[in-house]
mmCIF file of C-alpha atoms in Angstrom:
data_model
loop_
_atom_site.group_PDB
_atom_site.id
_atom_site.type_symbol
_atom_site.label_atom_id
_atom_site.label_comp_id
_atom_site.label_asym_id
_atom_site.label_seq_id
_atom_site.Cartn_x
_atom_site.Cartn_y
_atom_site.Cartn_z
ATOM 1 C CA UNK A 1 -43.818 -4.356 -7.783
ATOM 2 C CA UNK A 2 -42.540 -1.604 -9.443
ATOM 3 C CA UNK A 3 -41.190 -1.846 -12.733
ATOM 4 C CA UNK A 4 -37.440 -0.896 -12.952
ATOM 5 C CA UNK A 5 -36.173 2.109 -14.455
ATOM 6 C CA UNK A 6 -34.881 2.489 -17.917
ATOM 7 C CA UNK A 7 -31.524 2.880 -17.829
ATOM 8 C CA UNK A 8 -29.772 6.671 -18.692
ATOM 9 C CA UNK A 9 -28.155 7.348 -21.625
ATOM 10 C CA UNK A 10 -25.018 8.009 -19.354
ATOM 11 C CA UNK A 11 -25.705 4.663 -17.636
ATOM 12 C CA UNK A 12 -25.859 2.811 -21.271
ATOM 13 C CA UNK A 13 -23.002 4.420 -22.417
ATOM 14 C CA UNK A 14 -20.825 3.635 -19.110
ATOM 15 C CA UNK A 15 -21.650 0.072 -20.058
ATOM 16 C CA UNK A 16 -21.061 0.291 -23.446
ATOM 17 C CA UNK A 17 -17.616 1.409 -22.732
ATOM 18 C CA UNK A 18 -16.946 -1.545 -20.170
ATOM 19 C CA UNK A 19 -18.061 -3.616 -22.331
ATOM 20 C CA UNK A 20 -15.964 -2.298 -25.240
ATOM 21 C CA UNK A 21 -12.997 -2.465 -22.446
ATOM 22 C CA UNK A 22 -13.282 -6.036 -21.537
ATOM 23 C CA UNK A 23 -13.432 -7.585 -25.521
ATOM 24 C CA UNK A 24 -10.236 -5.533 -26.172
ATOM 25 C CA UNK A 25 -8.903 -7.060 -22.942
ATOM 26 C CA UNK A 26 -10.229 -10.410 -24.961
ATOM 27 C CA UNK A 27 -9.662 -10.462 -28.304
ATOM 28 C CA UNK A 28 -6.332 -11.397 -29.570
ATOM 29 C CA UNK A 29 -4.776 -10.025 -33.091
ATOM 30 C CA UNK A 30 -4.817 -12.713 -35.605
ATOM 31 C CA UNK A 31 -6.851 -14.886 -34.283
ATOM 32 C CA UNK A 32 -10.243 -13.266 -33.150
ATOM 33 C CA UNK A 33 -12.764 -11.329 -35.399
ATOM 34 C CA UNK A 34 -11.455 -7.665 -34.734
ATOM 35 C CA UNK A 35 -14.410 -4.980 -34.456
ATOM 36 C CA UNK A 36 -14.319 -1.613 -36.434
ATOM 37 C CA UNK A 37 -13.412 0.311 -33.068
ATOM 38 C CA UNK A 38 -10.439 -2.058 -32.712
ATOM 39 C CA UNK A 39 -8.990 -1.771 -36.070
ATOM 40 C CA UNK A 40 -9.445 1.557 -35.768
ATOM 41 C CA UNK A 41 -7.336 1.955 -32.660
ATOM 42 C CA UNK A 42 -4.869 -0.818 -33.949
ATOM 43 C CA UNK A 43 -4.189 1.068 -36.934
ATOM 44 C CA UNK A 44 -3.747 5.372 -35.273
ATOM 45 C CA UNK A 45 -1.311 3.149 -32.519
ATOM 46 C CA UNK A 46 0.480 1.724 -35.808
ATOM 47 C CA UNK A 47 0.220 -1.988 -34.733
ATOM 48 C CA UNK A 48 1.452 -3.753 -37.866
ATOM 49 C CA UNK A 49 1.926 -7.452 -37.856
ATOM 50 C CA UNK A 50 5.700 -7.379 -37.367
ATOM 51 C CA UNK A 51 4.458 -5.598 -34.048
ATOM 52 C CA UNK A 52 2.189 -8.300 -33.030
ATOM 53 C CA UNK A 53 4.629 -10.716 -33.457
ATOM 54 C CA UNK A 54 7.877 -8.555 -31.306
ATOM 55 C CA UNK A 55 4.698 -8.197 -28.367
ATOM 56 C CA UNK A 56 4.470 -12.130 -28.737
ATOM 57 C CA UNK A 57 8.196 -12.882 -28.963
ATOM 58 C CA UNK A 58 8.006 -11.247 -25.142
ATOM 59 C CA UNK A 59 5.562 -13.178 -23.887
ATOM 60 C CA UNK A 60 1.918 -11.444 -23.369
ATOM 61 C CA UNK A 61 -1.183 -12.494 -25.256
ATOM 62 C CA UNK A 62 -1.414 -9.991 -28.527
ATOM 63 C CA UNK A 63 -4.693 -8.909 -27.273
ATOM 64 C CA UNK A 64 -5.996 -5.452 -28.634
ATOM 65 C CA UNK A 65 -5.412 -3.740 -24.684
ATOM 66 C CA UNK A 66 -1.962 -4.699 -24.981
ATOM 67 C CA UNK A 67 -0.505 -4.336 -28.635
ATOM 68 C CA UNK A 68 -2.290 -0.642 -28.252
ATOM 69 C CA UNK A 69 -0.996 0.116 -24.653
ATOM 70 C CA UNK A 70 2.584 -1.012 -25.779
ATOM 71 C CA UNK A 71 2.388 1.330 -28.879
ATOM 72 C CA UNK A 72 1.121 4.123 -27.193
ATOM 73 C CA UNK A 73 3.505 3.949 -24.320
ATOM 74 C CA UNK A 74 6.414 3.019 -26.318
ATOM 75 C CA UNK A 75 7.311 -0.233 -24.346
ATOM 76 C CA UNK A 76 10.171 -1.961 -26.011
ATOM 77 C CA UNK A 77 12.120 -5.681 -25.622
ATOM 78 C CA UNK A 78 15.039 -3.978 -23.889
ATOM 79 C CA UNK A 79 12.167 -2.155 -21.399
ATOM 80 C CA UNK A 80 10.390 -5.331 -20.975
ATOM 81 C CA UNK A 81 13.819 -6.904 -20.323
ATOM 82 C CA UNK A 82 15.083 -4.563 -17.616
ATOM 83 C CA UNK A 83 11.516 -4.499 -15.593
ATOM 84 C CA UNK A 84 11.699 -8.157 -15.723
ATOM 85 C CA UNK A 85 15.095 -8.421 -14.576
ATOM 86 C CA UNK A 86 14.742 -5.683 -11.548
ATOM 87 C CA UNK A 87 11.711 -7.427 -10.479
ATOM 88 C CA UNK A 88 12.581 -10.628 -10.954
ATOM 89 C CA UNK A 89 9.138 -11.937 -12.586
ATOM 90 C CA UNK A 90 6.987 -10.841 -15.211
ATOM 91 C CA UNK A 91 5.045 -7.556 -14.874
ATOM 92 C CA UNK A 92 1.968 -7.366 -16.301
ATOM 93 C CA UNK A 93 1.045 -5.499 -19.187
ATOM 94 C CA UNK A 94 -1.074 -3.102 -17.754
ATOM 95 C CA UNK A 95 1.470 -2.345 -15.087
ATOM 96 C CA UNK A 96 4.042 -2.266 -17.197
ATOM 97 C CA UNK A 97 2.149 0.278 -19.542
ATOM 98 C CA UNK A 98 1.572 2.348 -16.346
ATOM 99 C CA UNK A 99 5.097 2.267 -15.600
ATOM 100 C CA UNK A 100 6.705 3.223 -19.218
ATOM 101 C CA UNK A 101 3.936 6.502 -18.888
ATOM 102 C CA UNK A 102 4.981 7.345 -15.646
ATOM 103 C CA UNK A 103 8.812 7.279 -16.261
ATOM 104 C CA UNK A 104 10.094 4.590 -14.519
ATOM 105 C CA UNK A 105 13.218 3.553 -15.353
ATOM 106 C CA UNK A 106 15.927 1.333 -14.525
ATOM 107 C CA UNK A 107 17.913 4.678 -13.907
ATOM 108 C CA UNK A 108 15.511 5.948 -11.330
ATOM 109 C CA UNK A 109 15.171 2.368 -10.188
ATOM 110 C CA UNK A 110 18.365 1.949 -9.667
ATOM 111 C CA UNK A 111 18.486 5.439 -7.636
ATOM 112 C CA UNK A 112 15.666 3.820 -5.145
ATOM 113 C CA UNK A 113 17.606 0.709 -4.898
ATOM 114 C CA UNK A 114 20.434 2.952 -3.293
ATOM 115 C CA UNK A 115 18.335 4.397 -1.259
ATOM 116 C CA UNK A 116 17.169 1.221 0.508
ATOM 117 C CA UNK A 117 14.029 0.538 -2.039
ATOM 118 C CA UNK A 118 15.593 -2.097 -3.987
ATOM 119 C CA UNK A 119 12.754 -4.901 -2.470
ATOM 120 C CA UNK A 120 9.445 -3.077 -3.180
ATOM 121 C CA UNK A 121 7.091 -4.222 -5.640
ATOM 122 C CA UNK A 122 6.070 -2.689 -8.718
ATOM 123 C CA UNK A 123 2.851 -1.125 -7.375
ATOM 124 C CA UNK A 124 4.582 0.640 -4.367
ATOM 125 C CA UNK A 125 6.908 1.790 -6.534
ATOM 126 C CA UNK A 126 4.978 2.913 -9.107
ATOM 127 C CA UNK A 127 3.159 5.333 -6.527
ATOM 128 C CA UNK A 128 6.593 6.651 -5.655
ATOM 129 C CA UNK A 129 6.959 7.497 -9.410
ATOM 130 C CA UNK A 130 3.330 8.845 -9.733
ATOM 131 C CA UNK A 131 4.177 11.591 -6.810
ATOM 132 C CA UNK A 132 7.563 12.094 -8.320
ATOM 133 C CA UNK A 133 9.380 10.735 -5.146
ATOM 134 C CA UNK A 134 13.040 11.248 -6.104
ATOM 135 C CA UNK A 135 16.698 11.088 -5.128
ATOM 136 C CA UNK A 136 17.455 14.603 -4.360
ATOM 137 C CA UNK A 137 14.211 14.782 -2.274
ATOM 138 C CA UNK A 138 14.713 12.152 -0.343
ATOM 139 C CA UNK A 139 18.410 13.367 0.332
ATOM 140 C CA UNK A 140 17.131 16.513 1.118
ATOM 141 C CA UNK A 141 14.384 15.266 4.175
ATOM 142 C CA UNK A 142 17.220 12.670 5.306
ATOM 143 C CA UNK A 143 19.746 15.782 5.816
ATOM 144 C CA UNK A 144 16.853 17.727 7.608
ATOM 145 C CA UNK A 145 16.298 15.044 10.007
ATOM 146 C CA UNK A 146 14.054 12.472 8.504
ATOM 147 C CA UNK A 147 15.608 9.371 6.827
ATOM 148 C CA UNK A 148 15.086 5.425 7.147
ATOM 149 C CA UNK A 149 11.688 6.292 5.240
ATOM 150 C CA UNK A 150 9.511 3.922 4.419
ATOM 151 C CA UNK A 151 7.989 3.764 0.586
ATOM 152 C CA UNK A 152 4.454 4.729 1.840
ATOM 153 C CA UNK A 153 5.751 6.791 4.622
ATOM 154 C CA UNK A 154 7.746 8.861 1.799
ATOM 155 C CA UNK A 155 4.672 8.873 -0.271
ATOM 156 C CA UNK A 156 2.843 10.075 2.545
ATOM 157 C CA UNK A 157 4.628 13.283 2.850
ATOM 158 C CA UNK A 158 5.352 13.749 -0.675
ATOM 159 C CA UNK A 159 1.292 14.058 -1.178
ATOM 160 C CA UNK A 160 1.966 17.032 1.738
ATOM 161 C CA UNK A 161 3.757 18.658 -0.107
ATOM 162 C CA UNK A 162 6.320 18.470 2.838
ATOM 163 C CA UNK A 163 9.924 19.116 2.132
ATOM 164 C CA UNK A 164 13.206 19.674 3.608
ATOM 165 C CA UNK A 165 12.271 23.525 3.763
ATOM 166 C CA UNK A 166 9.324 23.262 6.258
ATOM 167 C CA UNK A 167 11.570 20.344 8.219
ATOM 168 C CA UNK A 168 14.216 22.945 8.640
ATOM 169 C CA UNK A 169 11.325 25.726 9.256
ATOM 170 C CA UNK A 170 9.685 23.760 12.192
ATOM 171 C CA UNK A 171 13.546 23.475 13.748
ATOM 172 C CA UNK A 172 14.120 26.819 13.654
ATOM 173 C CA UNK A 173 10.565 27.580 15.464
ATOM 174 C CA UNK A 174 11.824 25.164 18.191
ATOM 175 C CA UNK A 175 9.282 22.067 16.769
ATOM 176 C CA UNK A 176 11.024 18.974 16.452
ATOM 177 C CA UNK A 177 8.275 16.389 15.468
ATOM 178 C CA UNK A 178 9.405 12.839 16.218
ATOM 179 C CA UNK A 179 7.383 10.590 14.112
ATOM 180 C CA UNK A 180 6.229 11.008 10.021
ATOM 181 C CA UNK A 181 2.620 10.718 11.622
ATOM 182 C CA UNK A 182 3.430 13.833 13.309
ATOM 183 C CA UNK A 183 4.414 15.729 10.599
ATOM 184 C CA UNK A 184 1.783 14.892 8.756
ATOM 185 C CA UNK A 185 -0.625 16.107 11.227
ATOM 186 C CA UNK A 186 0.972 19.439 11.973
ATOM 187 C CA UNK A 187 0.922 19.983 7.830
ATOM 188 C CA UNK A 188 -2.111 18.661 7.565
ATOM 189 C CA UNK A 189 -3.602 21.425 10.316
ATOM 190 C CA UNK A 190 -1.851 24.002 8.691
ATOM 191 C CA UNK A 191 0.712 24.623 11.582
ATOM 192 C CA UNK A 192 3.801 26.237 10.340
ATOM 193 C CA UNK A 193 6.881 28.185 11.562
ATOM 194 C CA UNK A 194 5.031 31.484 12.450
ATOM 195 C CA UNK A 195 2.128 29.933 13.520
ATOM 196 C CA UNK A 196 4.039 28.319 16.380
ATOM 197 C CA UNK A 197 6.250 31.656 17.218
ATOM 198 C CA UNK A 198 2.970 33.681 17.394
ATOM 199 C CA UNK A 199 1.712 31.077 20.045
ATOM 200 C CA UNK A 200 5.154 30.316 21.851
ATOM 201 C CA UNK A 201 5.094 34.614 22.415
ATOM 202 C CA UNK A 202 4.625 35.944 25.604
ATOM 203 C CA UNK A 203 1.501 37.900 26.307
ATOM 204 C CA UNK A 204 1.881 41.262 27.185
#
């Protein structure tokens, strides 16, 4: 058979990196042997033992991934305490790094929970953040016609780029569409207001 090929540089250095990934995933401050690569990310996130121990005091492992991701994101006791308390569990750090980068708060949580997403978990909502699904947005398609939104359905047309504008648009052409599916198709094809006017008008 033929002998396998050597592996690229790009290939050894993918690994290199997963494998770099998954020991600071691993090793845990004061009481593993820390690498030069993780003191050296340790120290520019200003880690300091008084921050290993706060990180501890909340409950995760002090592993390298985490005291750095804390640090970096700026994920406090109170923070930890008010995702903890909305969600009613403990997030996990990497979520809960995610979710201190994107902005979420328990402000804007609290502004989903009045709109009917007070249930969701952290990952749907996190999406919501990610395509800066909002109050006033929402609001705004529920006064043109579409509320009772789902999280994904909301998500759906946020990543459309669909608005209360082109809602109010597509009325005005005489195009009600019925269903978020719908909607989605008719943005997705392009179709807007003049598009439909120049195809409603009678031929000459």
């Amino acid at each position: 058979p033929a002998p396998n090929p050597a592996p690229s540089a790009k290939e050894k250095a993918r690994a290199a990196r997963k494998e770099s990934d998954d020991a600071d995933d691993k090793t845990r401050v004061g009481v593993d042997p820390l690498s030069v690569d993780q003191l050296v990310a340790l120290k520019i996130a200003g880690v300091t033992p008084e921050v290993v121990e706060r990180i501890s005091a909340m409950g995760y492992e002090p592993t390298v991934n985490t005291l750095v991701g804390f640090q970096h994101a700026g994920v406090t006791p109170d923070y930890v305490k008010s995702m903890t308390d909305r969600f009613g569990r403990s997030i996990p750090a990497e979520q809960l790094v995610a979710m201190k980068h994107m902005g979420v708060t328990p402000e804007w949580l609290g502004q989903m929970a009045a709109l009917g997403f007070g249930k969701e978990d952290s990952d749907d909502l996190l999406a919501a953040k990610a395509m800066d699904i909002n109050a006033a947005w929402l609001n705004e398609l529920k006064a043109a016609g579409f509320g009772n939104l789902t999280l994904d359905e909301a998500v759906q047309l946020r990543a459309m780029s669909v608005d209360a504008t082109f809602l109010r648009e597509l009325d005005a052409a005489g195009v009600k569409p019925a269903t978020v599916d719908e909607l989605v198709r008719l943005r997705a094809g392009g179709v807007d207001a003049d598009f439909i006017r120049r195809m409603q008008k009678p031929r000459k």
